[in-house]
Amino acid sequence: MKWILILAALFFSQNSLAIVDMRLANYSDTWTDLELPGTGYDLKVTRTYNSRSLYNGMFGFGWCSDFETSFAVQADGSIHLKECGDGRLTIYTNAAFSTSNVKRVVDEIVKKEASVTKGVTKTYIDTLRANLMLDHRQRQVYADKYKISSGAKKGTVYKAGGESTETLVLMNDYYERTFSDGTKQRFDLNGNLTHLYDKNGNFLRIKYSQGRIQIVGDNNGRQLSFSYYENGKVKAINGPGGISASYKYERLNDLSWVKSAWNNEYTFKYDELHNLVRISFPDKTFKEIQYNTNKDWVTAFKDRNGCAETYKYEFDKKDPKDHYWADVLKKCDGKVDTQARFEFWFKPKRDGTGKFLARSYSKINNDVNDVFYSDINGKPLRTVSNGKTSTFTYYPNGFLKERRSGNELAIFKYNTRNNKVSEVQIGKRKTVFRYDEKGNLTFAKSTEGQAVKIDYDAKGRIVALADQAKRVVKITYDSQFGKPAVVERPGVGRISVAYKPNGEIKKIDSDAGPTVAGQIASTFRSLLDVVSPAGIDLGL
């Protein structure tokens, strides 16, 4: 859909995201250094900085990439997978896992600790036991110390959250991670990511040499090659058509300079603790970050427009670890732009795997949101937004079953063959959905008369669609990048798109100007109106 809207916008008229997370008091920033769109997966290099991360990966201290997603089998038999090397944690457990697994490991740790530590007291042991039961990170540190381990069993299904349709299975010589939408990832026996597959068979393959990523290639034969400095940090990434990105470092581990594939140069400065304190852009603008280095908290942030934010953190004296809040003040040109408070509560999970975010509250100027979460799947059970309450119930696999907002009830049903939404009823309006064997949406129709039919090619790309008014749109694709080359409304006109060697749009021609762009956009908006109740992503 994004391509059609871009084309329409062109006729009618730096890749970065930043956030200071009040829950973790950290600054994060995501950058895309190189991107070549294609069929299925794009060839793309994205790196993310996290000020509270101790991860020292291929892009230096605090930086990670999606290619560095990995997992480790824990002593209690669970599997902990970290996105981006040290990002979001997903815990996988098998059907036999219970609190007793955790207790067994804790008992063994406590026994060994008591035997090797002189002068240990009962109070020390009791405190250690209580902490280890709740803190999986500390538990694994002690398990590694005393060489307590547990191996994964071949063929055993491990599920995310214990009841999710997202699974991880040890096959013969690799692990396979399967998502509810049919996409898959493969990992080697050491937990390193080696393959990504979409539901239509498109893939990325990651090849290693001496523990380093050397080649990332796709099913179309395109490749990215990585070169390194002696310390193992990325020096350059080269792709098809001469496209490349380059990197430099200070103090060995701090990424200090990047030249992207678009020939834009950026510089990064850090304090003595590897905290990123300044980012300079090609247009001479910059971002600045300040920290409480004793607590490792972000305390202030200045954006490229000169707006300044300050952060003040406070803790519940009775429960400082599990209840705290942050106040935010943002000023632009000396005037208050935003005042906000973010508050968080944590509780122990019932399965003994640690704690979970039980409630979050935010007030941003006059907008108030209060969210209560499930300890099973981490999803909202109840939200209160400016006084309006919504409640949510889920199937055992974690899929949304019902959503009630005021007097409106939405009911969701799913196709058991591919875990896709098969029916959504909101009030009196019902919409049904059908899919092909790969899980691509082929037909949708609502009781209000809206309908759409979609055809795909062998690579899972939309090649034709028609709505209830019999308006047809046909799409053919560029062979090099897999992007739309011709978008046609038969009988109305067509849009032709040419691309530069790096995949950027070079030229757009149309035999009907804004008229055809408007008709195409209108047809796709009809499509979105039909599929929006199910939240379906068509991948355009």
Coordinates of C-alpha atoms in Angstrom, one line a residue:
M1 CA 0.0 0.0 0.0
K2 CA 2.8 2.4 0.8
W3 CA 4.0 2.3 -2.8
I4 CA 0.6 3.3 -4.2
L5 CA 0.2 6.1 -1.8
I6 CA 3.7 7.4 -2.6
L7 CA 2.9 7.4 -6.3
A8 CA -0.3 9.2 -5.7
A9 CA 1.4 11.8 -3.5
L10 CA 4.0 12.4 -6.1
F11 CA 1.4 13.3 -8.6
F12 CA -0.7 15.4 -6.2
S13 CA 1.9 17.4 -5.0
Q14 CA 17.0 10.5 7.1
N15 CA 15.9 7.3 8.1
S16 CA 16.0 7.6 11.9
L17 CA 13.7 7.2 14.9
A18 CA 14.6 8.3 18.5
I19 CA 12.9 7.7 21.8
V20 CA 13.7 8.0 25.5
D21 CA 11.9 5.1 27.2
M22 CA 10.6 6.2 30.5
R23 CA 10.1 2.6 31.7
L24 CA 13.8 1.9 31.3
A25 CA 15.2 5.4 31.5
N26 CA 17.2 4.7 28.3
Y27 CA 17.8 6.5 25.0
S28 CA 17.5 4.5 21.8
D29 CA 18.0 5.5 18.2
T30 CA 17.5 3.4 15.0
W31 CA 19.3 4.0 11.7
T32 CA 19.1 2.5 8.3
D33 CA 22.5 2.7 6.6
L34 CA 21.8 0.8 3.4
E35 CA 18.6 -0.4 1.8
L36 CA 17.8 -2.3 -1.5
P37 CA 14.1 -3.2 -1.7
G38 CA 13.3 -6.5 -3.3
T39 CA 10.9 -9.3 -3.6
G40 CA 10.1 -10.7 -0.1
Y41 CA 12.9 -9.3 2.1
D42 CA 14.7 -6.0 1.4
L43 CA 18.5 -6.1 1.6
K44 CA 18.8 -3.7 4.5
V45 CA 21.3 -2.8 7.2
T46 CA 19.7 -1.3 10.3
R47 CA 21.4 -0.7 13.6
T48 CA 20.0 0.4 16.9
Y49 CA 21.6 2.2 19.8
N50 CA 20.5 1.5 23.4
S51 CA 22.1 3.6 26.2
R52 CA 21.5 1.0 28.9
S53 CA 22.8 -2.0 26.8
L54 CA 26.1 -3.6 27.6
Y55 CA 26.1 -5.4 24.3
N56 CA 29.3 -4.9 22.4
G57 CA 28.5 -6.2 18.9
M58 CA 29.6 -5.8 15.3
F59 CA 28.8 -2.0 15.3
G60 CA 30.4 -1.3 18.7
F61 CA 29.4 -0.8 22.3
G62 CA 25.6 -0.2 22.8
W63 CA 24.8 -0.8 19.1
C64 CA 23.0 -3.9 17.7
S65 CA 21.5 -5.1 14.4
D66 CA 18.6 -7.5 13.5
F67 CA 21.3 -9.8 12.1
E68 CA 22.6 -10.3 15.6
T69 CA 19.3 -11.8 17.0
S70 CA 20.3 -14.9 18.9
F71 CA 19.2 -17.2 21.8
A72 CA 20.6 -19.3 24.6
V73 CA 19.3 -22.3 26.4
Q74 CA 18.9 -21.6 30.1
A75 CA 19.7 -23.8 33.1
D76 CA 16.0 -24.1 33.9
G77 CA 15.2 -25.5 30.5
S78 CA 13.7 -22.4 29.0
I79 CA 15.1 -20.7 25.9
H80 CA 15.8 -16.9 26.0
L81 CA 15.9 -15.2 22.6
K82 CA 17.1 -11.6 22.3
E83 CA 16.2 -9.5 19.2
C84 CA 19.0 -7.4 17.8
G85 CA 21.6 -9.0 20.0
D86 CA 20.4 -7.3 23.3
G87 CA 16.9 -6.1 22.5
R88 CA 13.5 -7.4 23.3
L89 CA 13.6 -10.7 25.2
T90 CA 11.3 -13.6 24.3
I91 CA 11.1 -16.5 26.7
Y92 CA 10.3 -19.9 25.2
T93 CA 9.1 -22.9 27.3
N94 CA 7.9 -26.4 26.5
A95 CA 4.6 -27.9 27.7
A96 CA 6.3 -29.6 30.7
F97 CA 7.9 -26.4 32.0
S98 CA 6.7 -25.2 35.4
T99 CA 7.8 -23.3 38.5
S100 CA 9.5 -26.6 39.7
N101 CA 12.1 -26.2 36.9
V102 CA 13.1 -22.8 38.3
K103 CA 13.0 -24.1 41.9
R104 CA 15.3 -27.0 41.0
V105 CA 17.9 -24.7 39.6
V106 CA 17.6 -22.3 42.5
D107 CA 18.0 -25.1 45.0
E108 CA 21.1 -26.3 43.3
I109 CA 22.6 -22.8 43.2
V110 CA 21.8 -22.2 46.8
K111 CA 23.4 -25.5 47.8
K112 CA 26.6 -24.8 46.0
E113 CA 26.7 -21.2 47.2
A114 CA 26.4 -22.3 50.8
S115 CA 29.1 -24.9 50.4
V116 CA 31.7 -22.6 48.9
T117 CA 31.0 -19.3 50.7
K118 CA 32.4 -18.9 54.2
G119 CA 30.3 -17.3 56.9
V120 CA 27.0 -17.5 55.0
T121 CA 23.9 -16.7 57.0
K122 CA 20.4 -18.0 56.8
T123 CA 19.2 -14.5 56.0
Y124 CA 21.7 -14.3 53.1
I125 CA 20.5 -17.7 51.7
D126 CA 16.8 -16.8 52.1
T127 CA 17.4 -13.5 50.3
L128 CA 19.4 -15.1 47.6
R129 CA 16.7 -17.7 47.0
A130 CA 13.9 -15.2 46.8
N131 CA 15.9 -13.0 44.3
L132 CA 16.9 -16.0 42.2
M133 CA 13.3 -17.2 41.9
L134 CA 12.3 -13.9 40.4
D135 CA 15.4 -12.6 38.5
H136 CA 16.1 -14.9 35.5
R137 CA 19.3 -12.9 34.6
Q138 CA 20.8 -13.3 38.1
R139 CA 19.8 -16.9 38.1
Q140 CA 21.6 -17.7 34.9
V141 CA 24.7 -15.8 36.1
Y142 CA 24.9 -18.1 39.1
A143 CA 24.1 -21.2 37.0
D144 CA 27.0 -20.3 34.6
K145 CA 29.2 -19.8 37.6
Y146 CA 28.5 -23.3 39.0
K147 CA 28.2 -24.9 35.5
I148 CA 24.5 -25.8 35.9
S149 CA 23.0 -26.4 32.5
S150 CA 20.1 -28.0 30.6
G151 CA 19.9 -28.9 26.9
A152 CA 17.1 -28.5 24.5
K153 CA 15.4 -31.7 23.3
K154 CA 15.2 -32.6 19.6
G155 CA 11.6 -32.2 18.3
T156 CA 10.3 -30.6 21.4
V157 CA 8.1 -27.6 20.8
Y158 CA 9.0 -24.5 22.8
K159 CA 6.3 -21.7 22.8
A160 CA 6.7 -18.0 23.4
G161 CA 4.8 -17.1 26.5
G162 CA 4.0 -20.8 27.0
E163 CA 0.8 -20.6 25.0
S164 CA 1.6 -18.6 21.9
T165 CA 1.5 -19.8 18.3
E166 CA 5.1 -18.5 18.0
T167 CA 7.3 -21.6 18.4
L168 CA 11.0 -22.7 18.5
V169 CA 11.9 -26.3 17.7
L170 CA 15.3 -28.1 17.6
M171 CA 15.5 -29.9 14.3
N172 CA 18.4 -32.1 13.2
D173 CA 21.2 -29.5 13.1
Y174 CA 19.4 -26.2 13.5
Y175 CA 16.6 -24.5 15.4
E176 CA 13.5 -23.2 13.6
R177 CA 11.4 -20.3 14.9
T178 CA 7.9 -20.0 13.4
F179 CA 5.6 -17.0 13.8
S180 CA 1.9 -17.0 13.7
D181 CA 1.9 -15.4 10.2
G182 CA 3.9 -18.2 8.7
T183 CA 7.3 -16.5 8.5
K184 CA 10.2 -18.5 9.9
Q185 CA 13.8 -18.0 11.2
R186 CA 16.6 -20.5 11.4
F187 CA 19.4 -20.6 14.0
D188 CA 22.5 -22.7 14.2
L189 CA 23.2 -24.9 17.2
N190 CA 25.0 -22.0 18.9
G191 CA 22.0 -19.8 18.7
N192 CA 23.1 -17.6 15.7
L193 CA 20.6 -16.4 13.2
T194 CA 21.2 -18.0 9.7
H195 CA 18.0 -17.7 7.7
L196 CA 14.8 -15.7 7.4
Y197 CA 11.8 -17.0 5.4
D198 CA 8.6 -15.3 4.5
K199 CA 5.3 -17.3 3.9
N200 CA 5.9 -17.2 0.1
G201 CA 9.3 -18.8 0.2
N202 CA 11.4 -15.7 -0.2
F203 CA 14.4 -15.7 2.1
L204 CA 17.6 -14.1 3.5
R205 CA 20.6 -16.3 4.2
I206 CA 23.4 -15.2 6.7
K207 CA 26.8 -16.8 6.2
Y208 CA 29.5 -16.7 8.9
S209 CA 33.3 -17.0 8.9
Q210 CA 35.3 -17.3 12.1
G211 CA 32.2 -16.1 14.1
R212 CA 31.6 -13.0 12.0
I213 CA 28.8 -12.3 9.5
Q214 CA 30.5 -12.3 6.0
I215 CA 27.6 -12.5 3.5
V216 CA 23.8 -11.7 3.7
G217 CA 22.1 -12.9 0.5
D218 CA 18.6 -13.2 -0.8
N219 CA 16.7 -15.6 -3.0
N220 CA 17.2 -13.3 -6.0
G221 CA 21.0 -13.7 -5.9
R222 CA 21.8 -10.3 -4.4
Q223 CA 24.4 -10.1 -1.6
L224 CA 25.8 -7.8 1.0
S225 CA 29.4 -8.5 1.9
F226 CA 30.9 -7.4 5.3
S227 CA 34.5 -6.4 6.0
Y228 CA 36.0 -5.8 9.4
Y229 CA 38.7 -4.1 11.4
E230 CA 41.0 -6.3 13.4
N231 CA 38.9 -5.8 16.5
G232 CA 35.9 -7.4 14.8
K233 CA 33.9 -4.2 14.2
V234 CA 32.3 -3.6 10.8
K235 CA 34.5 -1.5 8.5
A236 CA 32.3 -1.5 5.3
I237 CA 29.3 -3.2 3.8
N238 CA 29.1 -3.5 0.1
G239 CA 26.1 -4.4 -2.1
P240 CA 25.0 -4.7 -5.7
G241 CA 25.6 -1.8 -8.1
G242 CA 28.4 -0.3 -6.0
I243 CA 26.2 0.6 -3.1
S244 CA 28.1 0.7 0.2
A245 CA 28.2 1.9 3.8
S246 CA 31.4 2.7 5.8
Y247 CA 32.2 2.9 9.5
K248 CA 34.9 4.3 11.8
Y249 CA 35.4 3.9 15.6
E250 CA 37.1 5.6 18.5
R251 CA 38.6 3.8 21.5
L252 CA 38.2 0.6 19.5
N253 CA 34.5 0.0 20.5
D254 CA 32.7 3.4 20.0
L255 CA 31.1 3.9 16.6
S256 CA 32.2 7.5 15.7
W257 CA 31.5 8.0 12.0
V258 CA 29.2 6.5 9.4
K259 CA 28.8 7.1 5.7
S260 CA 25.5 5.7 4.5
A261 CA 24.7 4.3 1.1
W262 CA 23.2 7.7 0.2
N263 CA 26.6 9.4 0.9
N264 CA 25.4 11.1 4.0
E265 CA 28.0 11.4 6.8
Y266 CA 27.1 11.2 10.5
T267 CA 29.4 11.5 13.6
F268 CA 28.8 10.2 17.1
K269 CA 30.4 11.2 20.4
Y270 CA 30.4 9.4 23.7
D271 CA 31.3 9.9 27.4
E272 CA 33.9 7.8 29.2
L273 CA 31.2 5.1 29.9
H274 CA 30.3 4.6 26.2
N275 CA 27.0 6.6 26.6
L276 CA 26.1 8.4 23.3
V277 CA 26.1 12.1 24.1
R278 CA 25.9 13.8 20.6
I279 CA 24.9 13.0 17.1
S280 CA 25.8 15.3 14.3
F281 CA 24.0 15.4 10.9
P282 CA 25.1 16.5 7.5
D283 CA 23.0 19.6 7.7
K284 CA 24.9 20.8 10.8
T285 CA 22.0 20.0 13.1
F286 CA 22.6 17.7 16.1
K287 CA 21.0 15.8 19.0
E288 CA 22.4 15.8 22.5
I289 CA 21.8 13.4 25.4
Q290 CA 22.7 13.9 29.1
Y291 CA 22.9 11.1 31.7
N292 CA 23.0 10.4 35.4
T293 CA 26.1 8.2 35.1
N294 CA 25.8 6.8 38.6
K295 CA 22.3 5.4 37.8
D296 CA 22.7 5.0 34.1
W297 CA 19.6 7.1 33.4
V298 CA 18.9 9.6 30.6
T299 CA 18.2 12.9 32.3
A300 CA 17.9 15.3 29.3
F301 CA 17.6 15.3 25.5
K302 CA 17.8 18.0 22.9
D303 CA 16.4 17.4 19.4
R304 CA 17.6 18.7 16.0
N305 CA 15.1 21.6 16.3
G306 CA 16.6 22.8 19.6
C307 CA 13.6 21.5 21.7
A308 CA 14.9 20.3 25.1
E309 CA 13.4 17.6 27.3
T310 CA 14.2 16.9 31.0
Y311 CA 13.4 13.8 32.9
K312 CA 12.9 13.3 36.7
Y313 CA 12.6 9.8 38.1
E314 CA 11.0 8.9 41.4
F315 CA 10.3 5.6 43.3
D316 CA 7.7 4.3 45.6
K317 CA 9.4 4.1 49.0
K318 CA 7.5 1.0 50.0
D319 CA 8.2 -0.8 46.7
P320 CA 11.0 1.0 44.8
K321 CA 11.9 -2.0 42.4
D322 CA 8.3 -2.6 41.2
H323 CA 6.6 0.8 41.3
Y324 CA 8.2 4.0 39.9
W325 CA 7.4 7.0 37.7
A326 CA 9.0 9.7 35.5
D327 CA 8.1 13.3 34.9
V328 CA 8.9 14.9 31.6
L329 CA 9.1 18.6 30.7
K330 CA 9.6 19.6 27.0
K331 CA 10.4 23.2 26.1
C332 CA 10.8 24.7 22.6
D333 CA 12.0 28.3 22.1
G334 CA 11.8 28.7 25.9
K335 CA 8.1 27.8 26.1
V336 CA 6.6 24.7 27.6
D337 CA 5.5 22.4 24.8
T338 CA 4.7 19.2 26.8
Q339 CA 4.3 18.1 30.4
A340 CA 4.0 14.4 31.0
R341 CA 4.1 11.6 33.6
F342 CA 4.7 7.9 33.0
E343 CA 4.2 5.4 35.8
F344 CA 4.8 1.7 36.0
W345 CA 3.9 -1.3 38.2
F346 CA 5.5 -4.8 38.1
K347 CA 4.4 -8.1 39.6
P348 CA 5.7 -11.7 39.6
K349 CA 4.6 -14.0 36.8
R350 CA 2.6 -17.0 37.9
D351 CA 4.8 -19.4 36.1
G352 CA 7.9 -18.3 38.0
T353 CA 9.9 -17.0 35.0
G354 CA 10.3 -13.5 36.4
K355 CA 8.3 -10.3 36.7
F356 CA 6.0 -8.6 34.2
L357 CA 4.7 -5.1 33.5
A358 CA 1.3 -5.3 35.2
R359 CA 0.2 -1.7 34.7
S360 CA 1.4 1.5 32.9
Y361 CA -0.1 5.0 33.3
S362 CA 0.7 8.0 31.2
K363 CA -0.5 11.6 31.2
I364 CA 0.7 13.7 28.3
N365 CA -0.6 17.2 28.7
N366 CA -4.3 16.4 29.0
D367 CA -4.3 12.9 27.5
V368 CA -4.5 10.2 30.0
N369 CA -4.0 6.4 29.3
D370 CA -4.1 3.6 31.9
V371 CA -3.2 0.1 30.7
F372 CA -3.5 -3.2 32.7
Y373 CA -1.6 -6.2 31.2
S374 CA -1.8 -10.0 31.2
D375 CA 1.1 -12.0 32.8
I376 CA 0.6 -14.8 30.3
N377 CA 1.0 -13.0 27.0
G378 CA 1.9 -9.4 28.0
K379 CA -1.0 -8.0 26.1
P380 CA -3.6 -5.4 27.5
L381 CA -6.5 -6.7 29.4
R382 CA -8.0 -3.3 30.1
T383 CA -7.3 0.2 28.9
V384 CA -8.7 3.5 30.1
S385 CA -8.1 6.3 27.6
N386 CA -9.4 9.7 28.7
G387 CA -12.1 8.0 30.6
K388 CA -13.1 5.6 27.9
T389 CA -12.7 2.0 28.9
S390 CA -11.8 -0.9 26.6
T391 CA -11.5 -4.6 27.6
F392 CA -9.8 -7.4 25.8
T393 CA -10.1 -11.2 26.0
Y394 CA -7.8 -13.7 24.2
Y395 CA -7.8 -17.3 23.0
P396 CA -5.4 -19.7 24.7
N397 CA -2.9 -19.1 21.9
G398 CA -2.8 -15.4 22.6
F399 CA -4.9 -14.2 19.6
L400 CA -7.5 -11.5 20.3
K401 CA -10.9 -12.9 20.9
E402 CA -13.1 -10.0 21.9
R403 CA -12.6 -6.2 22.2
R404 CA -15.3 -4.2 24.0
S405 CA -15.1 -0.4 23.8
G406 CA -18.1 1.3 25.4
N407 CA -21.2 -0.3 23.8
E408 CA -19.2 -1.6 20.8
L409 CA -18.2 -5.2 20.8
A410 CA -15.8 -6.6 18.3
I411 CA -15.5 -10.4 17.9
F412 CA -12.6 -12.1 16.1
K413 CA -12.5 -15.6 14.6
Y414 CA -9.5 -17.4 13.0
N415 CA -8.7 -19.9 10.4
T416 CA -7.2 -22.9 12.2
R417 CA -5.2 -23.9 9.0
N418 CA -3.1 -20.7 8.9
N419 CA -4.0 -18.8 12.0
K420 CA -5.4 -15.9 10.0
V421 CA -8.4 -13.8 10.8
S422 CA -11.4 -15.5 9.2
E423 CA -14.2 -13.3 10.5
V424 CA -14.6 -10.0 12.3
Q425 CA -17.9 -8.8 13.6
I426 CA -18.2 -5.2 15.0
G427 CA -21.8 -4.5 16.0
K428 CA -24.0 -5.5 13.1
R429 CA -21.2 -5.3 10.6
K430 CA -19.5 -8.6 9.7
T431 CA -16.5 -9.1 7.4
V432 CA -15.2 -12.5 6.2
F433 CA -11.8 -13.2 4.9
R434 CA -10.3 -16.0 2.7
Y435 CA -6.7 -17.0 2.0
D436 CA -4.6 -19.1 -0.3
E437 CA -2.5 -22.0 0.9
K438 CA 0.4 -19.7 1.7
G439 CA -1.7 -17.4 3.9
N440 CA -2.1 -14.6 1.4
L441 CA -5.5 -12.8 1.6
T442 CA -7.5 -13.5 -1.6
F443 CA -11.0 -12.3 -0.8
A444 CA -12.8 -10.1 1.8
K445 CA -16.4 -9.1 1.9
S446 CA -18.4 -7.1 4.5
T447 CA -22.2 -7.2 5.1
E448 CA -22.3 -3.6 4.0
G449 CA -21.4 -4.6 0.5
Q450 CA -17.7 -3.8 0.3
A451 CA -15.7 -6.6 -1.3
V452 CA -12.2 -7.1 -2.7
K453 CA -10.6 -9.9 -4.7
I454 CA -6.7 -10.2 -4.8
D455 CA -4.4 -12.2 -7.1
Y456 CA -0.7 -12.9 -6.4
D457 CA 2.3 -14.1 -8.4
A458 CA 4.5 -17.0 -7.3
K459 CA 6.6 -14.7 -5.1
G460 CA 3.5 -13.5 -3.1
R461 CA 3.2 -10.1 -4.7
I462 CA -0.1 -8.6 -5.5
V463 CA -0.6 -8.5 -9.3
A464 CA -4.3 -7.6 -9.5
L465 CA -7.2 -6.6 -7.3
A466 CA -10.8 -5.7 -7.9
D467 CA -13.3 -4.1 -5.6
Q468 CA -17.1 -4.4 -5.4
A469 CA -17.5 -1.7 -8.1
K470 CA -15.4 -3.9 -10.5
R471 CA -12.6 -1.4 -10.5
V472 CA -9.5 -3.3 -11.4
V473 CA -5.8 -2.5 -10.6
K474 CA -3.0 -4.5 -12.2
I475 CA 0.6 -4.3 -11.0
T476 CA 3.8 -5.6 -12.7
Y477 CA 7.2 -5.5 -11.0
D478 CA 10.7 -4.4 -11.7
S479 CA 12.9 -7.5 -12.1
Q480 CA 15.9 -6.0 -10.2
F481 CA 14.3 -4.6 -7.1
G482 CA 10.9 -6.2 -7.0
K483 CA 9.2 -2.8 -6.8
P484 CA 6.2 -1.8 -8.9
A485 CA 7.2 -1.0 -12.4
V486 CA 3.8 -0.5 -13.9
V487 CA 0.5 0.2 -12.0
E488 CA -2.5 0.1 -14.4
R489 CA -6.2 0.9 -14.2
P490 CA -7.4 -0.8 -17.4
G491 CA -9.4 1.7 -19.4
V492 CA -8.1 4.7 -17.4
G493 CA -4.4 4.7 -17.7
R494 CA -1.1 3.5 -16.2
I495 CA 1.8 4.7 -14.1
S496 CA 5.3 3.6 -15.1
V497 CA 8.2 3.8 -12.6
A498 CA 12.0 3.6 -13.3
Y499 CA 14.6 3.2 -10.7
K500 CA 18.2 4.2 -10.0
P501 CA 20.9 1.5 -9.5
N502 CA 20.5 2.0 -5.7
G503 CA 16.7 1.4 -5.9
E504 CA 15.6 5.0 -5.5
I505 CA 12.9 6.2 -7.9
K506 CA 14.5 7.8 -11.0
K507 CA 11.4 8.7 -13.1
I508 CA 7.6 8.4 -13.1
D509 CA 5.6 8.6 -16.2
S510 CA 1.8 8.5 -16.7
D511 CA -0.4 8.7 -19.7
A512 CA -3.2 10.2 -17.6
G513 CA -1.4 12.2 -14.9
P514 CA -3.1 12.7 -11.5
T515 CA -6.3 11.1 -12.8
V516 CA -4.9 7.6 -12.8
A517 CA -3.0 8.1 -9.6
G518 CA -6.2 9.2 -7.9
Q519 CA -8.2 6.3 -9.2
I520 CA -5.5 3.8 -8.1
A521 CA -5.3 5.3 -4.6
S522 CA -9.1 5.2 -4.4
T523 CA -9.2 1.5 -5.2
F524 CA -6.6 0.8 -2.6
R525 CA -8.4 2.8 0.0
S526 CA -11.5 0.6 -0.7
L527 CA -9.3 -2.4 -0.1
L528 CA -8.1 -1.0 3.2
D529 CA -11.6 -0.2 4.3
V530 CA -12.5 -3.9 3.9
V531 CA -9.4 -5.4 5.5
S532 CA -8.8 -2.8 8.3
P533 CA -11.1 -4.6 10.9
A534 CA -8.7 -7.6 10.8
G535 CA -5.5 -5.5 10.9
I536 CA -4.1 -7.3 7.8
D537 CA -0.8 -6.2 6.4
L538 CA -0.7 -6.8 2.6
G539 CA 3.0 -6.1 2.4
L540 CA 2.8 -3.4 -0.3

